[in-house]
C-alpha cells in the first residue's frame, strides 16, 4: 500500500480510509431522508478524505456539495462505490482530469446493481443462515416424528448471542473488504467482477442457498394444527394426526407457506396479510369444542388451531373422596 501512495504522490492513508469506512458503516442511515436518501451520510463518510485532500474553504465546500447528490445503495457491498470515489478524489487532488460528472456517474451507475447484490448477500443469504443457526441453538427440541410445542422451548440465550456476534462479524468483514477493495482497485474491481460473470454466479448461488435456508426454516418452525376429530365407530380420529399427517407429514404448514408466498406474489400487502392471519388465529384459538385448556402448553384443547385431544379427568379432591 505504501508503494501505491508514493507512486501516485497521494495524501490518503489506509487509516483515513478505515475512518471513512467506520463513519459510513455506522451512520449510513443516520440522516436518511426521502429527498436524497443516503446523500448526507455519503458526504459525512467523505469528510476525513476531503479534509486530507483539500484545504481552502472553497475546495472543501465544493467537495462536500459534490457528494450531496441523490445516493442510495446497500451499505455493505455498496462500500465499493465509496472506495472507488475516494480513489478518484485522490487522483483529482493530484492533478488528474476528473470532473464532478465523472464522479457522480460512478455513483449513480453502480449504486443500483450493487444494492441488488448486497441485499442478496446480506439479507437473502447471510442473515437467514445465521438466524437459522441462532434459532436452532435457542432451541426447540422435540421427539423424533413429533411436532414441537411451547412446552419444549428451551429458551437458551446462547442462540441470540451467537447470532448477534456472527452477524456483526460477517457483515463488518464484508463491508471492510469491499470498502478497501474499492479504494485499492477503484472502478477496475467492479468492472473485473462484472466481466468475469462472478457476480452473476454469486447472485444465483446466494439465491438458491437463501431459498434452501428459508425452506428449512419453514419446515422446522412453521406449525399449524387442526384440532377437530371425526368419529368412526367407537374410534375418534384426529383429522390432522391420523389422516393428513399419515398421507403427507407437514402438509398443512407447507400449504400455509405456499399460500403466503402466492398471495405476496400477487401483490397482497404484507401488513394486510398479517392482520388477516391475526384475525384467523384469534378465531381459531377460541374453544369451540369444549372447555378451554388450563395452560397454553396443554396437549388437550378445544380450539381449532392447537393440538387437540381429550383432557384427562380431573382428580377428585381429598374432601370429595370422603
PDB file of N, CA and C in Angstrom, residues 68-144:
ATOM      1  N   UNK A  68     -23.362  15.485  -2.131  1.00  0.00           N
ATOM      2  CA  UNK A  68     -24.701  15.643  -1.562  1.00  0.00           C
ATOM      3  C   UNK A  68     -25.793  15.386  -2.597  1.00  0.00           C
ATOM      4  N   UNK A  69     -25.413  14.804  -3.741  1.00  0.00           N
ATOM      5  CA  UNK A  69     -26.424  14.438  -4.732  1.00  0.00           C
ATOM      6  C   UNK A  69     -27.099  13.133  -4.295  1.00  0.00           C
ATOM      7  N   UNK A  70     -28.235  12.842  -4.907  1.00  0.00           N
ATOM      8  CA  UNK A  70     -29.017  11.651  -4.560  1.00  0.00           C
ATOM      9  C   UNK A  70     -28.139  10.408  -4.591  1.00  0.00           C
ATOM     10  N   UNK A  71     -28.251   9.585  -3.534  1.00  0.00           N
ATOM     11  CA  UNK A  71     -27.477   8.341  -3.469  1.00  0.00           C
ATOM     12  C   UNK A  71     -28.211   7.351  -2.585  1.00  0.00           C
ATOM     13  N   UNK A  72     -28.230   6.096  -3.025  1.00  0.00           N
ATOM     14  CA  UNK A  72     -28.869   5.051  -2.222  1.00  0.00           C
ATOM     15  C   UNK A  72     -28.361   3.692  -2.682  1.00  0.00           C
ATOM     16  N   UNK A  73     -27.838   2.900  -1.771  1.00  0.00           N
ATOM     17  CA  UNK A  73     -27.384   1.562  -2.100  1.00  0.00           C
ATOM     18  C   UNK A  73     -27.363   0.712  -0.834  1.00  0.00           C
ATOM     19  N   UNK A  74     -27.073  -0.560  -0.980  1.00  0.00           N
ATOM     20  CA  UNK A  74     -26.895  -1.431   0.189  1.00  0.00           C
ATOM     21  C   UNK A  74     -25.572  -1.042   0.844  1.00  0.00           C
ATOM     22  N   UNK A  75     -25.557  -0.758   2.135  1.00  0.00           N
ATOM     23  CA  UNK A  75     -24.381  -0.105   2.735  1.00  0.00           C
ATOM     24  C   UNK A  75     -23.128  -0.958   2.835  1.00  0.00           C
ATOM     25  N   UNK A  76     -23.233  -2.275   2.765  1.00  0.00           N
ATOM     26  CA  UNK A  76     -22.047  -3.103   2.976  1.00  0.00           C
ATOM     27  C   UNK A  76     -21.305  -3.371   1.671  1.00  0.00           C
ATOM     28  N   UNK A  77     -21.938  -4.064   0.755  1.00  0.00           N
ATOM     29  CA  UNK A  77     -21.321  -4.301  -0.552  1.00  0.00           C
ATOM     30  C   UNK A  77     -21.197  -2.982  -1.316  1.00  0.00           C
ATOM     31  N   UNK A  78     -22.152  -2.077  -1.105  1.00  0.00           N
ATOM     32  CA  UNK A  78     -22.099  -0.777  -1.768  1.00  0.00           C
ATOM     33  C   UNK A  78     -20.908   0.068  -1.374  1.00  0.00           C
ATOM     34  N   UNK A  79     -20.186  -0.334  -0.341  1.00  0.00           N
ATOM     35  CA  UNK A  79     -18.984   0.395   0.047  1.00  0.00           C
ATOM     36  C   UNK A  79     -17.921   0.421  -1.039  1.00  0.00           C
ATOM     37  N   UNK A  80     -18.038  -0.492  -2.028  1.00  0.00           N
ATOM     38  CA  UNK A  80     -17.124  -0.451  -3.169  1.00  0.00           C
ATOM     39  C   UNK A  80     -17.164   0.929  -3.829  1.00  0.00           C
ATOM     40  N   UNK A  81     -18.355   1.503  -3.908  1.00  0.00           N
ATOM     41  CA  UNK A  81     -18.510   2.812  -4.551  1.00  0.00           C
ATOM     42  C   UNK A  81     -17.724   3.863  -3.793  1.00  0.00           C
ATOM     43  N   UNK A  82     -17.821   3.836  -2.480  1.00  0.00           N
ATOM     44  CA  UNK A  82     -17.096   4.814  -1.673  1.00  0.00           C
ATOM     45  C   UNK A  82     -15.588   4.687  -1.881  1.00  0.00           C
ATOM     46  N   UNK A  83     -15.100   3.440  -1.874  1.00  0.00           N
ATOM     47  CA  UNK A  83     -13.672   3.252  -2.089  1.00  0.00           C
ATOM     48  C   UNK A  83     -13.228   3.764  -3.442  1.00  0.00           C
ATOM     49  N   UNK A  84     -14.031   3.495  -4.488  1.00  0.00           N
ATOM     50  CA  UNK A  84     -13.681   3.973  -5.825  1.00  0.00           C
ATOM     51  C   UNK A  84     -13.707   5.494  -5.890  1.00  0.00           C
ATOM     52  N   UNK A  85     -14.690   6.102  -5.239  1.00  0.00           N
ATOM     53  CA  UNK A  85     -14.786   7.562  -5.239  1.00  0.00           C
ATOM     54  C   UNK A  85     -13.608   8.175  -4.475  1.00  0.00           C
ATOM     55  N   UNK A  86     -13.199   7.543  -3.383  1.00  0.00           N
ATOM     56  CA  UNK A  86     -12.027   8.033  -2.644  1.00  0.00           C
ATOM     57  C   UNK A  86     -10.794   8.014  -3.545  1.00  0.00           C
ATOM     58  N   UNK A  87     -10.637   6.918  -4.311  1.00  0.00           N
ATOM     59  CA  UNK A  87      -9.503   6.838  -5.223  1.00  0.00           C
ATOM     60  C   UNK A  87      -9.579   7.931  -6.284  1.00  0.00           C
ATOM     61  N   UNK A  88     -10.777   8.216  -6.789  1.00  0.00           N
ATOM     62  CA  UNK A  88     -10.940   9.262  -7.801  1.00  0.00           C
ATOM     63  C   UNK A  88     -10.669  10.645  -7.213  1.00  0.00           C
ATOM     64  N   UNK A  89     -11.136  10.875  -5.990  1.00  0.00           N
ATOM     65  CA  UNK A  89     -10.859  12.156  -5.339  1.00  0.00           C
ATOM     66  C   UNK A  89      -9.354  12.329  -5.115  1.00  0.00           C
ATOM     67  N   UNK A  90      -8.689  11.243  -4.762  1.00  0.00           N
ATOM     68  CA  UNK A  90      -7.245  11.286  -4.548  1.00  0.00           C
ATOM     69  C   UNK A  90      -6.521  11.642  -5.850  1.00  0.00           C
ATOM     70  N   UNK A  91      -6.937  11.008  -6.948  1.00  0.00           N
ATOM     71  CA  UNK A  91      -6.321  11.296  -8.243  1.00  0.00           C
ATOM     72  C   UNK A  91      -6.623  12.731  -8.686  1.00  0.00           C
ATOM     73  N   UNK A  92      -7.850  13.166  -8.439  1.00  0.00           N
ATOM     74  CA  UNK A  92      -8.228  14.534  -8.823  1.00  0.00           C
ATOM     75  C   UNK A  92      -7.397  15.565  -8.065  1.00  0.00           C
ATOM     76  N   UNK A  93      -7.226  15.325  -6.758  1.00  0.00           N
ATOM     77  CA  UNK A  93      -6.434  16.264  -5.962  1.00  0.00           C
ATOM     78  C   UNK A  93      -4.981  16.297  -6.405  1.00  0.00           C
ATOM     79  N   UNK A  94      -4.517  15.204  -7.062  1.00  0.00           N
ATOM     80  CA  UNK A  94      -3.139  15.146  -7.543  1.00  0.00           C
ATOM     81  C   UNK A  94      -3.010  15.599  -8.990  1.00  0.00           C
ATOM     82  N   UNK A  95      -4.082  16.202  -9.528  1.00  0.00           N
ATOM     83  CA  UNK A  95      -3.986  16.796 -10.846  1.00  0.00           C
ATOM     84  C   UNK A  95      -4.620  16.034 -11.977  1.00  0.00           C
ATOM     85  N   UNK A  96      -5.229  14.871 -11.715  1.00  0.00           N
ATOM     86  CA  UNK A  96      -5.857  14.102 -12.792  1.00  0.00           C
ATOM     87  C   UNK A  96      -7.090  14.849 -13.308  1.00  0.00           C
ATOM     88  N   UNK A  97      -7.413  14.631 -14.579  1.00  0.00           N
ATOM     89  CA  UNK A  97      -8.550  15.309 -15.209  1.00  0.00           C
ATOM     90  C   UNK A  97      -9.839  14.541 -14.902  1.00  0.00           C
ATOM     91  N   UNK A  98     -10.352  14.703 -13.692  1.00  0.00           N
ATOM     92  CA  UNK A  98     -11.582  14.045 -13.241  1.00  0.00           C
ATOM     93  C   UNK A  98     -12.520  15.136 -12.752  1.00  0.00           C
ATOM     94  N   UNK A  99     -13.665  15.267 -13.408  1.00  0.00           N
ATOM     95  CA  UNK A  99     -14.600  16.328 -13.022  1.00  0.00           C
ATOM     96  C   UNK A  99     -15.739  15.756 -12.182  1.00  0.00           C
ATOM     97  N   UNK A 100     -16.654  16.628 -11.769  1.00  0.00           N
ATOM     98  CA  UNK A 100     -17.767  16.214 -10.919  1.00  0.00           C
ATOM     99  C   UNK A 100     -18.655  15.190 -11.605  1.00  0.00           C
ATOM    100  N   UNK A 101     -18.871  15.369 -12.907  1.00  0.00           N
ATOM    101  CA  UNK A 101     -19.753  14.457 -13.634  1.00  0.00           C
ATOM    102  C   UNK A 101     -19.207  13.034 -13.642  1.00  0.00           C
ATOM    103  N   UNK A 102     -17.882  12.902 -13.749  1.00  0.00           N
ATOM    104  CA  UNK A 102     -17.283  11.567 -13.758  1.00  0.00           C
ATOM    105  C   UNK A 102     -17.499  10.863 -12.419  1.00  0.00           C
ATOM    106  N   UNK A 103     -17.332  11.599 -11.335  1.00  0.00           N
ATOM    107  CA  UNK A 103     -17.525  11.022 -10.008  1.00  0.00           C
ATOM    108  C   UNK A 103     -18.991  10.651  -9.789  1.00  0.00           C
ATOM    109  N   UNK A 104     -19.891  11.553 -10.153  1.00  0.00           N
ATOM    110  CA  UNK A 104     -21.315  11.269  -9.975  1.00  0.00           C
ATOM    111  C   UNK A 104     -21.787  10.138 -10.880  1.00  0.00           C
ATOM    112  N   UNK A 105     -21.155   9.997 -12.052  1.00  0.00           N
ATOM    113  CA  UNK A 105     -21.535   8.901 -12.947  1.00  0.00           C
ATOM    114  C   UNK A 105     -21.195   7.549 -12.329  1.00  0.00           C
ATOM    115  N   UNK A 106     -20.061   7.475 -11.659  1.00  0.00           N
ATOM    116  CA  UNK A 106     -19.695   6.225 -10.981  1.00  0.00           C
ATOM    117  C   UNK A 106     -20.710   5.904  -9.887  1.00  0.00           C
ATOM    118  N   UNK A 107     -21.077   6.901  -9.117  1.00  0.00           N
ATOM    119  CA  UNK A 107     -22.016   6.675  -8.018  1.00  0.00           C
ATOM    120  C   UNK A 107     -23.383   6.249  -8.530  1.00  0.00           C
ATOM    121  N   UNK A 108     -23.916   6.983  -9.488  1.00  0.00           N
ATOM    122  CA  UNK A 108     -25.259   6.681  -9.983  1.00  0.00           C
ATOM    123  C   UNK A 108     -25.293   5.394 -10.796  1.00  0.00           C
ATOM    124  N   UNK A 109     -24.190   5.067 -11.475  1.00  0.00           N
ATOM    125  CA  UNK A 109     -24.177   3.868 -12.291  1.00  0.00           C
ATOM    126  C   UNK A 109     -24.020   2.583 -11.502  1.00  0.00           C
ATOM    127  N   UNK A 110     -23.363   2.650 -10.349  1.00  0.00           N
ATOM    128  CA  UNK A 110     -23.092   1.433  -9.579  1.00  0.00           C
ATOM    129  C   UNK A 110     -24.025   1.230  -8.397  1.00  0.00           C
ATOM    130  N   UNK A 111     -24.702   2.270  -7.937  1.00  0.00           N
ATOM    131  CA  UNK A 111     -25.469   2.123  -6.694  1.00  0.00           C
ATOM    132  C   UNK A 111     -26.629   1.133  -6.854  1.00  0.00           C
ATOM    133  N   UNK A 112     -27.272   1.083  -8.023  1.00  0.00           N
ATOM    134  CA  UNK A 112     -28.376   0.161  -8.220  1.00  0.00           C
ATOM    135  C   UNK A 112     -27.942  -1.298  -8.274  1.00  0.00           C
ATOM    136  N   UNK A 113     -27.008  -1.652  -9.179  1.00  0.00           N
ATOM    137  CA  UNK A 113     -26.555  -3.046  -9.225  1.00  0.00           C
ATOM    138  C   UNK A 113     -25.964  -3.548  -7.911  1.00  0.00           C
ATOM    139  N   UNK A 114     -25.169  -2.729  -7.258  1.00  0.00           N
ATOM    140  CA  UNK A 114     -24.551  -3.165  -6.006  1.00  0.00           C
ATOM    141  C   UNK A 114     -25.579  -3.268  -4.882  1.00  0.00           C
ATOM    142  N   UNK A 115     -26.653  -2.480  -4.963  1.00  0.00           N
ATOM    143  CA  UNK A 115     -27.723  -2.627  -3.972  1.00  0.00           C
ATOM    144  C   UNK A 115     -28.378  -3.995  -4.094  1.00  0.00           C
ATOM    145  N   UNK A 116     -28.643  -4.431  -5.342  1.00  0.00           N
ATOM    146  CA  UNK A 116     -29.225  -5.754  -5.535  1.00  0.00           C
ATOM    147  C   UNK A 116     -28.297  -6.865  -5.086  1.00  0.00           C
ATOM    148  N   UNK A 117     -27.017  -6.721  -5.412  1.00  0.00           N
ATOM    149  CA  UNK A 117     -26.046  -7.732  -4.999  1.00  0.00           C
ATOM    150  C   UNK A 117     -25.926  -7.778  -3.473  1.00  0.00           C
ATOM    151  N   UNK A 118     -25.834  -6.609  -2.865  1.00  0.00           N
ATOM    152  CA  UNK A 118     -25.682  -6.555  -1.407  1.00  0.00           C
ATOM    153  C   UNK A 118     -26.884  -7.111  -0.676  1.00  0.00           C
ATOM    154  N   UNK A 119     -28.095  -6.780  -1.141  1.00  0.00           N
ATOM    155  CA  UNK A 119     -29.295  -7.317  -0.493  1.00  0.00           C
ATOM    156  C   UNK A 119     -29.347  -8.834  -0.616  1.00  0.00           C
ATOM    157  N   UNK A 120     -28.936  -9.355  -1.769  1.00  0.00           N
ATOM    158  CA  UNK A 120     -28.935 -10.804  -1.956  1.00  0.00           C
ATOM    159  C   UNK A 120     -27.963 -11.481  -1.006  1.00  0.00           C
ATOM    160  N   UNK A 121     -26.786 -10.878  -0.839  1.00  0.00           N
ATOM    161  CA  UNK A 121     -25.771 -11.498   0.008  1.00  0.00           C
ATOM    162  C   UNK A 121     -26.130 -11.359   1.488  1.00  0.00           C
ATOM    163  N   UNK A 122     -26.439 -10.137   1.926  1.00  0.00           N
ATOM    164  CA  UNK A 122     -26.636  -9.900   3.366  1.00  0.00           C
ATOM    165  C   UNK A 122     -28.013 -10.342   3.842  1.00  0.00           C
ATOM    166  N   UNK A 123     -29.069  -9.818   3.214  1.00  0.00           N
ATOM    167  CA  UNK A 123     -30.417 -10.119   3.683  1.00  0.00           C
ATOM    168  C   UNK A 123     -30.949 -11.441   3.159  1.00  0.00           C
ATOM    169  N   UNK A 124     -30.497 -11.856   1.975  1.00  0.00           N
ATOM    170  CA  UNK A 124     -31.031 -13.076   1.396  1.00  0.00           C
ATOM    171  C   UNK A 124     -30.259 -14.326   1.736  1.00  0.00           C
ATOM    172  N   UNK A 125     -29.007 -14.178   2.206  1.00  0.00           N
ATOM    173  CA  UNK A 125     -28.194 -15.370   2.466  1.00  0.00           C
ATOM    174  C   UNK A 125     -27.605 -15.369   3.869  1.00  0.00           C
ATOM    175  N   UNK A 126     -26.786 -14.369   4.177  1.00  0.00           N
ATOM    176  CA  UNK A 126     -26.062 -14.378   5.448  1.00  0.00           C
ATOM    177  C   UNK A 126     -27.020 -14.336   6.634  1.00  0.00           C
ATOM    178  N   UNK A 127     -27.951 -13.381   6.633  1.00  0.00           N
ATOM    179  CA  UNK A 127     -28.857 -13.235   7.780  1.00  0.00           C
ATOM    180  C   UNK A 127     -29.754 -14.453   7.984  1.00  0.00           C
ATOM    181  N   UNK A 128     -30.407 -15.010   6.946  1.00  0.00           N
ATOM    182  CA  UNK A 128     -31.210 -16.224   7.173  1.00  0.00           C
ATOM    183  C   UNK A 128     -30.392 -17.402   7.682  1.00  0.00           C
ATOM    184  N   UNK A 129     -29.175 -17.576   7.142  1.00  0.00           N
ATOM    185  CA  UNK A 129     -28.337 -18.679   7.618  1.00  0.00           C
ATOM    186  C   UNK A 129     -28.008 -18.539   9.100  1.00  0.00           C
ATOM    187  N   UNK A 130     -27.583 -17.349   9.496  1.00  0.00           N
ATOM    188  CA  UNK A 130     -27.208 -17.145  10.894  1.00  0.00           C
ATOM    189  C   UNK A 130     -28.429 -17.164  11.803  1.00  0.00           C
ATOM    190  N   UNK A 131     -29.572 -16.687  11.317  1.00  0.00           N
ATOM    191  CA  UNK A 131     -30.800 -16.797  12.106  1.00  0.00           C
ATOM    192  C   UNK A 131     -31.167 -18.254  12.331  1.00  0.00           C
ATOM    193  N   UNK A 132     -31.043 -19.066  11.290  1.00  0.00           N
ATOM    194  CA  UNK A 132     -31.345 -20.489  11.446  1.00  0.00           C
ATOM    195  C   UNK A 132     -30.432 -21.126  12.489  1.00  0.00           C
ATOM    196  N   UNK A 133     -29.151 -20.743  12.450  1.00  0.00           N
ATOM    197  CA  UNK A 133     -28.209 -21.271  13.446  1.00  0.00           C
ATOM    198  C   UNK A 133     -28.578 -20.804  14.844  1.00  0.00           C
ATOM    199  N   UNK A 134     -28.870 -19.511  14.996  1.00  0.00           N
ATOM    200  CA  UNK A 134     -29.213 -18.980  16.313  1.00  0.00           C
ATOM    201  C   UNK A 134     -30.505 -19.560  16.859  1.00  0.00           C
ATOM    202  N   UNK A 135     -31.517 -19.690  16.000  1.00  0.00           N
ATOM    203  CA  UNK A 135     -32.791 -20.265  16.448  1.00  0.00           C
ATOM    204  C   UNK A 135     -32.607 -21.718  16.858  1.00  0.00           C
ATOM    205  N   UNK A 136     -31.780 -22.433  16.086  1.00  0.00           N
ATOM    206  CA  UNK A 136     -31.530 -23.821  16.449  1.00  0.00           C
ATOM    207  C   UNK A 136     -30.846 -23.961  17.806  1.00  0.00           C
ATOM    208  N   UNK A 137     -29.902 -23.038  18.101  1.00  0.00           N
ATOM    209  CA  UNK A 137     -29.228 -23.081  19.404  1.00  0.00           C
ATOM    210  C   UNK A 137     -30.188 -22.648  20.515  1.00  0.00           C
ATOM    211  N   UNK A 138     -31.023 -21.626  20.211  1.00  0.00           N
ATOM    212  CA  UNK A 138     -32.002 -21.185  21.208  1.00  0.00           C
ATOM    213  C   UNK A 138     -32.923 -22.326  21.579  1.00  0.00           C
ATOM    214  N   UNK A 139     -33.248 -23.148  20.557  1.00  0.00           N
ATOM    215  CA  UNK A 139     -33.684 -24.482  20.839  1.00  0.00           C
ATOM    216  C   UNK A 139     -35.144 -24.786  20.880  1.00  0.00           C
ATOM    217  N   UNK A 140     -35.556 -25.600  19.929  1.00  0.00           N
ATOM    218  CA  UNK A 140     -36.828 -26.315  20.020  1.00  0.00           C
ATOM    219  C   UNK A 140     -36.471 -27.777  19.898  1.00  0.00           C
ATOM    220  N   UNK A 141     -36.589 -28.498  20.988  1.00  0.00           N
ATOM    221  CA  UNK A 141     -36.261 -29.918  20.973  1.00  0.00           C
ATOM    222  C   UNK A 141     -37.533 -30.730  21.049  1.00  0.00           C
ATOM    223  N   UNK A 142     -37.712 -31.617  20.104  1.00  0.00           N
ATOM    224  CA  UNK A 142     -38.904 -32.459  20.082  1.00  0.00           C
ATOM    225  C   UNK A 142     -38.490 -33.886  19.793  1.00  0.00           C
ATOM    226  N   UNK A 143     -39.305 -34.803  20.216  1.00  0.00           N
ATOM    227  CA  UNK A 143     -39.035 -36.204  19.942  1.00  0.00           C
ATOM    228  C   UNK A 143     -39.129 -36.457  18.440  1.00  0.00           C
ATOM    229  N   UNK A 144     -38.479 -37.512  17.993  1.00  0.00           N
ATOM    230  CA  UNK A 144     -38.471 -37.813  16.569  1.00  0.00           C
ATOM    231  C   UNK A 144     -39.890 -38.038  16.065  1.00  0.00           C
TER     232      UNK A 144
END
